[in-house]
Amino acid sequence: MADGGMAIGKPISRIDGSKKVTGQALYAAEYDAPGLLHAAVVSSRIAKGKIIAIDAIEALALPGVIAVLTHENRPHVAAFRYAYKDTVGPPGGPFKPLHDGKIRFADQPVAVVIGENYEAARDGAALVRITYEEEAFETDLDVAKAEPFKPKLPRIGVKPAPKSRGDFDAAFAAAAIKISAAYETAAQHHNAMELFATTVVWEGEDKITVYDKTQGSQNVQLYLKQALGFKLKNVRVVNAFVGGAFGSGLRPAHSAFLATLAAKHLKRSVRLVLTRAQMFSITYRADTRQEIALACDADGRLLAVRHACVAATSKNEDQQETVVNWAGLAYACENVAFDYQLARVDTPTPGDMRAPGAAVGVHVLECAMDELAYAAGIDPLELRLRNWVEHDQNDNLPLTSKAQKACYAQAAQRFGWSERSFGPRTMRDGQDLIGWGMAGGVWDAFVAPVPTRARVTWRRDGRLEVAAAASDIGTGTYTILAQIAAEAFGVPVEQVEVWLGDSTLPFNPVEGGSWMAASTGAAVARACDKLKVALVKAARKQFKLRGRKGALSVSRDAVIGEALPSRAVSLNEIVTAAGQDITATGTTLPDLAGQRKHASYVHSAVFAEVRVDEDLGVIRVKRIVSAIAAGRILNPKTAGSQIIGGVVMGIGQALHEEAQTDHRFGKVMNHSFQDYHIPANADVGAIEVIFVQEHDPDVSPLGVKGVGEIGLVGVTAAIANAVFHATGKRIRSTPITIDKLISA
Amino acid sequence: MNRFSYVRATSLDEALSALAVPGAAILAGGTNLVDLMKYDVAKPARLVDISRLPLGGITALDDGGLRLGALTPNADTAYDARIQARAPLLASAILAGASAQLRNVATTGGNLLQRTRCAYFYDPCMPCNKREPGSGCPAIGGVNRMHAILGTSEACIAVHPSDMCVALAALDARINVESPGGARVIPIAEFHRLPGDQPQTDSTLGADEIITSVDLPADRFGPHHSYLKLRDRLSYAFALVSVAAGLRLEDGVIVEARIALGGVAHKPWRDREAEALLVGSAPDREAFDHAARAILAPAVGRGGNDYKIELARRAVVRALSQAAAGAPQSQSDKKVR
Amino acid sequence: MYEDPSAIALHLTVNGEARDLRAAPWVTLLDLLRETLKLTGSKKGCDHGQCGACTVMIDGRRVNSCLVLAVTRDGAEVVTIEGLAEGGTLHPLQQAFIDHDALQCGYCTPGQICSAVGLLAEGNAHCRDDVRELMSGNLCRCGAYTHIVDAIEMVRLGAVEAAA
C-alpha cells in the first residue's frame, strides 16, 4: 500500500459525522428497553471511615422508588479482589463497589436507588440517610510525599524508571552552567462531555446487553463476568459511540458495576447515569511533585540530567506512569539519574489521562530545558538541536524514525521563531507583554501489546463490512478503518461499512495509548488480504478452475484473470453465486522480536504565543503551531483534529485545570464544570498543525504511529515558557493562574 | 429535587397570594433556582411560576431613565438599542456574564436574587451558614480563592456572583417591589446585604415581596464607563474580580465617579468615600491608584483569596483608565484595553 | 409505562409535531425530551447549565434545556437537533460541522449546532471573536473549537453574502 492511494492519507470527513450532527448516534444512556428502570448513586459524605447505619425509609416512600441497594442488601458479588481486576489496571486491589461498609474516599458510592423513572431515582438518592463513623485520612500529596515509596510491582505495559547511567552527581557538581528546580503539577480530571452511564438490558435468564461508556467493551465484559458472576457468553457490552473518555474509560467504571448489580437484583433493565460531580470520584490524573536538575557546557551540551518525581496513588493500588524516563531519551546525555516514587492518599486510584506520564514529565523536562537555555544564554530551540540524539539511550536501542528536526524547522518557520528576541519582557504590544515559547514533545509509538483482530466481509448487498471490538472515542477510528479497507479494494469509502464498539466483534484490547490506528488498522489490512484470497478461491470454485491454471487476482471490486469467461467477474457476482457473504479475519501481533531490536516514538515541536496583561496577569494564548512526526498519517483531517484537541487540553492543563481539594474534608470542592475549568471557545486562539510524514515500515505494519496523545505533549511547557518569555516570571506550578502570576 | 407544588400565576395578585405560604418560592427564568433545586440546596414547598406575568420589556421614563421589567431576559436588556445608548455599562456587564443561552432565559429580577456560587454552599454534604445557619463556614480555612475580601464576617465569606448587579450598583438603580401591603422602592445599595451573623439572608427583599421592575436613572457618563471582568478563563466563568466604572468629566476634571466591584463581597461593593476622592482630580493614574487603595484598604484575605486585594486594586485602576479614555472593555475581544 | 402521580398535562410542539404530554413539575425539558420523547440528540453533560450540551431552541431562542422545568413551557415550540434537517437535507450548519471536522466524540455536537443556530438567528456575531465569545456557553472537551468557529463562520459569511 503506497501513500497517495485512493483513500489512505486523504482528508476524508469522518464517516460517522452525519449520525453525530443529527443526534442519531446513540451513547450509553440512550438505548431504550421495555420496562426500563432508572438508578442513581448515593455518594459518601466522608472521605474515610465506615457506615454505621443506613436509613432508606424516606427514599423508599418517595413515589416511584422501588429499591435501595447497599452493601447490606445487595445480591452476592465476588469477594476476592482478583475478580475485580481488569486488563489494564495497576498492581493492587481494585475498589469493590458496595462490597462492605468501609469508606475509602470521598464520594465513594455507598448506595444505589432504583426508581420507575429518572426523577424518582435522582430524588430518592437525596433521601437516603447514612450515619458514618469517621477516621483520620490524608488527601494532601504535600503531606503524603514525606513517605514516598518505590512500587513493589511494576505496572504491565508501563516502563519503570530506567537505571541511572554515568555519574550525575560528579558531572553536575563540576558543571559551570546548571539549573535545579522543583515543579508541581495539579491533579486533573478527564471530564469528557458524556456523563458516565450504563444501560443494562435484561435479556432474561441471566443474560444481559450492557451499553456502557468505556474504551474497551471486552474489558468490561470480562469484569462484569468475574465480579458479578455472569457467564461470559451471556454478557454483551456495546460502546458504539463514546462521548469522549481521554483515559477515564480505560478501566471499568463503578457505574457499570452498579447498574449491572441493580439489573441482576431486580432482573429488570436498568439505566444508571452518574452526575458530573460523581465523575470526580472515578479516577484522575495524579498530582505530582517533581525535581529536575540539568547541567550543560558553554556550548549547551548536556552534561548531567536528573529527574525525580513523587506521584499520588491510592491506598489500594499502585498507579504508575512513565514520567521521568523522557529526560533520559529526549536529549543526548551520558550522566542521567532517575527517581520515580509514589505516595499514598485517600482518594480513588489515579488513572491514565491523555499522554499519561509524559503530560507531566515532559512538561517539567521542557520547562527545565528553557531554564537551562536562559542560564546558558542560548536560544531554546538551538539548545535542543545541540542535544540531538538519534537513539534511545535508556534502552540503548536505535530508533525506527525520528523526524523531530523537521518538526522543529517547519514549526519554527511557520511560527516565525527567528523574529523572536531572546530576553524576557522584550516584546510587547501596549499593556500586553508578548511571550514566545517552545517545547519538544515525545510519546511512545505503541502497538497493541496483545493480538488484535478485525473481520472484513464482502456482503451480498455489495457493501464491504469491517468489524472489530475496537472503540471510537472521537478519535476517528470508524473513518480510518473504512479508508484502509477502501484502499485495499480500491473502492470508494462510501462503500465501506464499519462496525465497532461491541464485545461480540473480533477481539481488540482496550483503546488507549494511541495504538489503535497502528494495530487495528493493520488487522483490517491483513483481513483484506485474506478476504481477497477467499474471494479468488470462491471465484475458482464458481468457475471450476483447478490447479495453477489461470492466475486470478482481485482488482477493485472484481476478480480478474485470463481464465475467467469475460476476464473479470464482479465480487458481487461471486458472493451471490456463493450464496453467502464472504468473510476473512486478520490478526496483528506485537512485533516482540522487533521491539528488542529498535524503539519507536512519536515526536513534536510546539511553539506558542501568549499575551499577558502586564498589570492584571490575564493570559491569552494567541496562537500555537504544532508540528508532528507520527509516521504515516492515515487521515490528515481526523488526525489534525486529534492534535488540535491535544493542544486545547494542553491549554487547559497549562492555564485552567486543577482539582481543588479541601484536605480537611478530603474532598474535591470544584467538582463541576462551573468550578473545574476546561478551556471554553474564547480561550482558544489560532492552532496550526503540521504533519511531518515519516516513512517507517518498522514501527507497525502500516507505518502508523498514532496521534492520540502527542498533540498534548509539550503544549503546557511551550505555554509556560512563553509566559516566562513575556513576564520574566517562571511559574513552576501548573495551572498558571492569575493569582500565581500576580503573587510571583 | 424535593417534591413541591407548582402554581402558574396569571396575575401579580395571584402570585403574591400564592407566595404567602411558608416555603413558597418565585420561579422566573429558573437558571439559578432550578440549578439549586437540582443540587438539593433549595427545597421550596411551592413554586410560584411568574414567567407569564406581564413584567417584561423596557420602557422609557420621564426623567430620561429606563425601566427594566423584572422578567426581561438579560439578553433582551443587553441588546436593547436604548440600553446600549443610555446604559452601555449595564449592557457590557450583562454580556460579561454567563453564556448566551443563560442570558436568553435569566431575568432582571432573577439576576438580582442570584445566590452565591460558593462551592460549600452548593454542596449539601458540607457545613454552610448560608444554607444551614449555625453549621459553620468551611470556606474560612478552606478552598477560598473565589471568596470575599471586603465586608465579610466570621459567619460567611461568600461573594455575590452577578455581573449585572455590579453595573446596577454603579448606576444607582432602584428596585421596584410589590407586596400585598403595597409597593416600595429599594435603592440598589440597600438591596443586597452583607453577611454579618445572618448570611442566610441575601437581600432586604421581604418574603412576601416580588420585584416588578428596575429603574435606571438617566445616563451620566456618556462614553466614560467600563466593565472589566477578570476570571480564570476568558469566558463563561464567574469573576475573580470585576469593576464597573463610570466617570463624569468636565473640562478635564472628574466631577463624579462611580466604582462598583464584583467578586469581592457579599454584595456589589461601592465605597462612596473613595469615589469622592476622585472628584476634582484629573483622570490620571495617580488619582485612580489613590482611590483604588482607599477602596481596598479594609480588605482582608483568607489565604486562597489574598491575591484578590492586589488584583482588585489594579483592576480598579485599569477600569477607571478605560472609562477616562472612553474606551470601555470589549467583552468579545479579550485583550484588556 | 409508569406515570408519576403528580404528572400534569402539558402541550408542546416539538420539531413541528404537536405533543400532548404529562410530566411532574420536577421533570426538566431535557429529561422529558430524552426519556419520554426518546429524542436523545439533546445531551446531558452537566445537568446544571454549565456545559451547553443540552441546548435546544425554545420559541426561537437557544436555551439550556436542563435548567427548564418542562411544565413551565406549556404551549412552547421546541426545536432540537433532530428537527434541523429538512427531509434528507442537512441544515447548512450540520453540513459545515461535518465538512470542517468540527466534532470528534460528537457528544457536545448537537448542543453546539443548536447554539450556532441560535447565534445566527440572534445576529449579534459580526466577527470571529464574537463567534468565539458567543459560543463559549458550549464546552467541547475534544477541543474542536477552532473548527467549530470555522464551520459557523462559513455559514454566517455565506448568509451575509447571500443577503448582500
mmCIF file of C-alpha atoms in Angstrom, chain A residues 76-182:
data_model
loop_
_atom_site.group_PDB
_atom_site.id
_atom_site.type_symbol
_atom_site.label_atom_id
_atom_site.label_comp_id
_atom_site.label_asym_id
_atom_site.label_seq_id
_atom_site.Cartn_x
_atom_site.Cartn_y
_atom_site.Cartn_z
ATOM 1 C CA HIS A 76 -23.987 -11.869 46.017
ATOM 2 C CA VAL A 77 -20.910 -10.497 44.289
ATOM 3 C CA ALA A 78 -17.366 -11.771 44.060
ATOM 4 C CA ALA A 79 -15.407 -11.409 47.261
ATOM 5 C CA PHE A 80 -11.817 -11.741 46.098
ATOM 6 C CA ARG A 81 -10.011 -8.793 44.663
ATOM 7 C CA TYR A 82 -8.800 -10.879 41.760
ATOM 8 C CA ALA A 83 -12.338 -10.934 40.369
ATOM 9 C CA TYR A 84 -12.276 -7.131 40.090
ATOM 10 C CA LYS A 85 -9.051 -6.999 38.128
ATOM 11 C CA ASP A 86 -9.378 -5.647 34.641
ATOM 12 C CA THR A 87 -6.895 -5.941 31.817
ATOM 13 C CA VAL A 88 -5.276 -2.518 32.241
ATOM 14 C CA GLY A 89 -5.381 -1.724 35.969
ATOM 15 C CA PRO A 90 -2.220 -1.220 38.039
ATOM 16 C CA PRO A 91 -0.936 -3.615 40.724
ATOM 17 C CA GLY A 92 -3.014 -3.805 43.877
ATOM 18 C CA GLY A 93 -6.554 -4.474 44.919
ATOM 19 C CA PRO A 94 -9.210 -2.723 42.860
ATOM 20 C CA PHE A 95 -12.035 -0.855 44.569
ATOM 21 C CA LYS A 96 -15.015 -3.159 45.079
ATOM 22 C CA PRO A 97 -18.230 -1.126 44.856
ATOM 23 C CA LEU A 98 -20.858 -1.757 47.574
ATOM 24 C CA HIS A 99 -18.689 -4.529 48.905
ATOM 25 C CA ASP A 100 -18.660 -3.544 52.550
ATOM 26 C CA GLY A 101 -19.365 -0.625 54.834
ATOM 27 C CA LYS A 102 -15.860 0.815 54.640
ATOM 28 C CA ILE A 103 -15.360 4.256 53.165
ATOM 29 C CA ARG A 104 -12.088 4.708 51.349
ATOM 30 C CA PHE A 105 -12.520 8.040 49.573
ATOM 31 C CA ALA A 106 -14.914 10.962 49.434
ATOM 32 C CA ASP A 107 -17.909 10.494 47.174
ATOM 33 C CA GLN A 108 -17.411 6.730 47.142
ATOM 34 C CA PRO A 109 -20.674 5.099 46.018
ATOM 35 C CA VAL A 110 -22.499 3.758 49.077
ATOM 36 C CA ALA A 111 -25.998 3.061 47.773
ATOM 37 C CA VAL A 112 -27.967 2.783 44.558
ATOM 38 C CA VAL A 113 -31.538 3.990 44.391
ATOM 39 C CA ILE A 114 -33.670 2.408 41.705
ATOM 40 C CA GLY A 115 -36.828 4.074 40.504
ATOM 41 C CA GLU A 116 -39.543 3.695 37.924
ATOM 42 C CA ASN A 117 -38.294 6.860 36.280
ATOM 43 C CA TYR A 118 -35.246 9.049 36.329
ATOM 44 C CA GLU A 119 -36.661 11.610 38.733
ATOM 45 C CA ALA A 120 -37.651 9.011 41.319
ATOM 46 C CA ALA A 121 -34.116 7.607 41.313
ATOM 47 C CA ARG A 122 -32.458 11.030 41.323
ATOM 48 C CA ASP A 123 -34.599 12.436 44.096
ATOM 49 C CA GLY A 124 -34.751 9.234 46.100
ATOM 50 C CA ALA A 125 -30.957 9.273 46.257
ATOM 51 C CA ALA A 126 -31.068 12.563 48.142
ATOM 52 C CA LEU A 127 -33.323 10.987 50.771
ATOM 53 C CA VAL A 128 -31.083 8.096 51.825
ATOM 54 C CA ARG A 129 -29.757 8.950 55.294
ATOM 55 C CA ILE A 130 -26.418 7.442 56.197
ATOM 56 C CA THR A 131 -24.626 7.633 59.520
ATOM 57 C CA TYR A 132 -20.862 7.327 59.424
ATOM 58 C CA GLU A 133 -18.015 6.872 61.828
ATOM 59 C CA GLU A 134 -15.111 8.948 60.540
ATOM 60 C CA GLU A 135 -11.454 8.004 60.617
ATOM 61 C CA ALA A 136 -8.331 10.042 60.077
ATOM 62 C CA PHE A 137 -7.266 10.342 56.441
ATOM 63 C CA GLU A 138 -4.802 12.150 54.239
ATOM 64 C CA THR A 139 -5.526 13.528 50.787
ATOM 65 C CA ASP A 140 -2.726 16.075 50.618
ATOM 66 C CA LEU A 141 0.203 14.923 48.467
ATOM 67 C CA ASP A 142 2.398 17.545 50.106
ATOM 68 C CA VAL A 143 1.931 15.696 53.391
ATOM 69 C CA ALA A 144 1.891 12.179 51.974
ATOM 70 C CA LYS A 145 5.075 12.735 49.958
ATOM 71 C CA ALA A 146 7.045 12.622 53.221
ATOM 72 C CA GLU A 147 6.635 8.864 52.960
ATOM 73 C CA PRO A 148 7.378 8.081 49.336
ATOM 74 C CA PHE A 149 7.919 4.535 48.152
ATOM 75 C CA LYS A 150 9.017 2.715 45.062
ATOM 76 C CA PRO A 151 6.218 0.500 43.752
ATOM 77 C CA LYS A 152 6.897 -3.147 44.539
ATOM 78 C CA LEU A 153 5.309 -4.493 41.378
ATOM 79 C CA PRO A 154 5.669 -2.785 38.033
ATOM 80 C CA ARG A 155 2.552 -1.962 36.093
ATOM 81 C CA ILE A 156 2.243 -4.122 32.986
ATOM 82 C CA GLY A 157 2.842 -2.128 29.834
ATOM 83 C CA VAL A 158 4.401 0.832 31.645
ATOM 84 C CA LYS A 159 8.129 1.266 31.546
ATOM 85 C CA PRO A 160 9.568 1.696 35.028
ATOM 86 C CA ALA A 161 12.149 4.388 35.653
ATOM 87 C CA PRO A 162 15.372 3.315 33.905
ATOM 88 C CA LYS A 163 18.573 2.580 35.786
ATOM 89 C CA SER A 164 20.602 5.710 36.236
ATOM 90 C CA ARG A 165 23.657 5.953 33.965
ATOM 91 C CA GLY A 166 27.029 7.652 34.253
ATOM 92 C CA ASP A 167 27.687 9.786 37.300
ATOM 93 C CA PHE A 168 25.146 12.531 37.657
ATOM 94 C CA ASP A 169 26.429 13.890 40.964
ATOM 95 C CA ALA A 170 30.006 14.353 39.797
ATOM 96 C CA ALA A 171 29.021 15.770 36.410
ATOM 97 C CA PHE A 172 26.502 18.173 37.915
ATOM 98 C CA ALA A 173 28.914 19.340 40.594
ATOM 99 C CA ALA A 174 31.616 20.017 38.040
ATOM 100 C CA ALA A 175 29.448 21.856 35.556
ATOM 101 C CA ALA A 176 29.507 25.625 35.320
ATOM 102 C CA ILE A 177 26.056 26.101 33.827
ATOM 103 C CA LYS A 178 23.216 24.395 35.630
ATOM 104 C CA ILE A 179 19.710 24.726 36.893
ATOM 105 C CA SER A 180 17.821 22.879 39.556
ATOM 106 C CA ALA A 181 14.163 23.387 40.282
ATOM 107 C CA ALA A 182 11.075 21.910 41.917
#
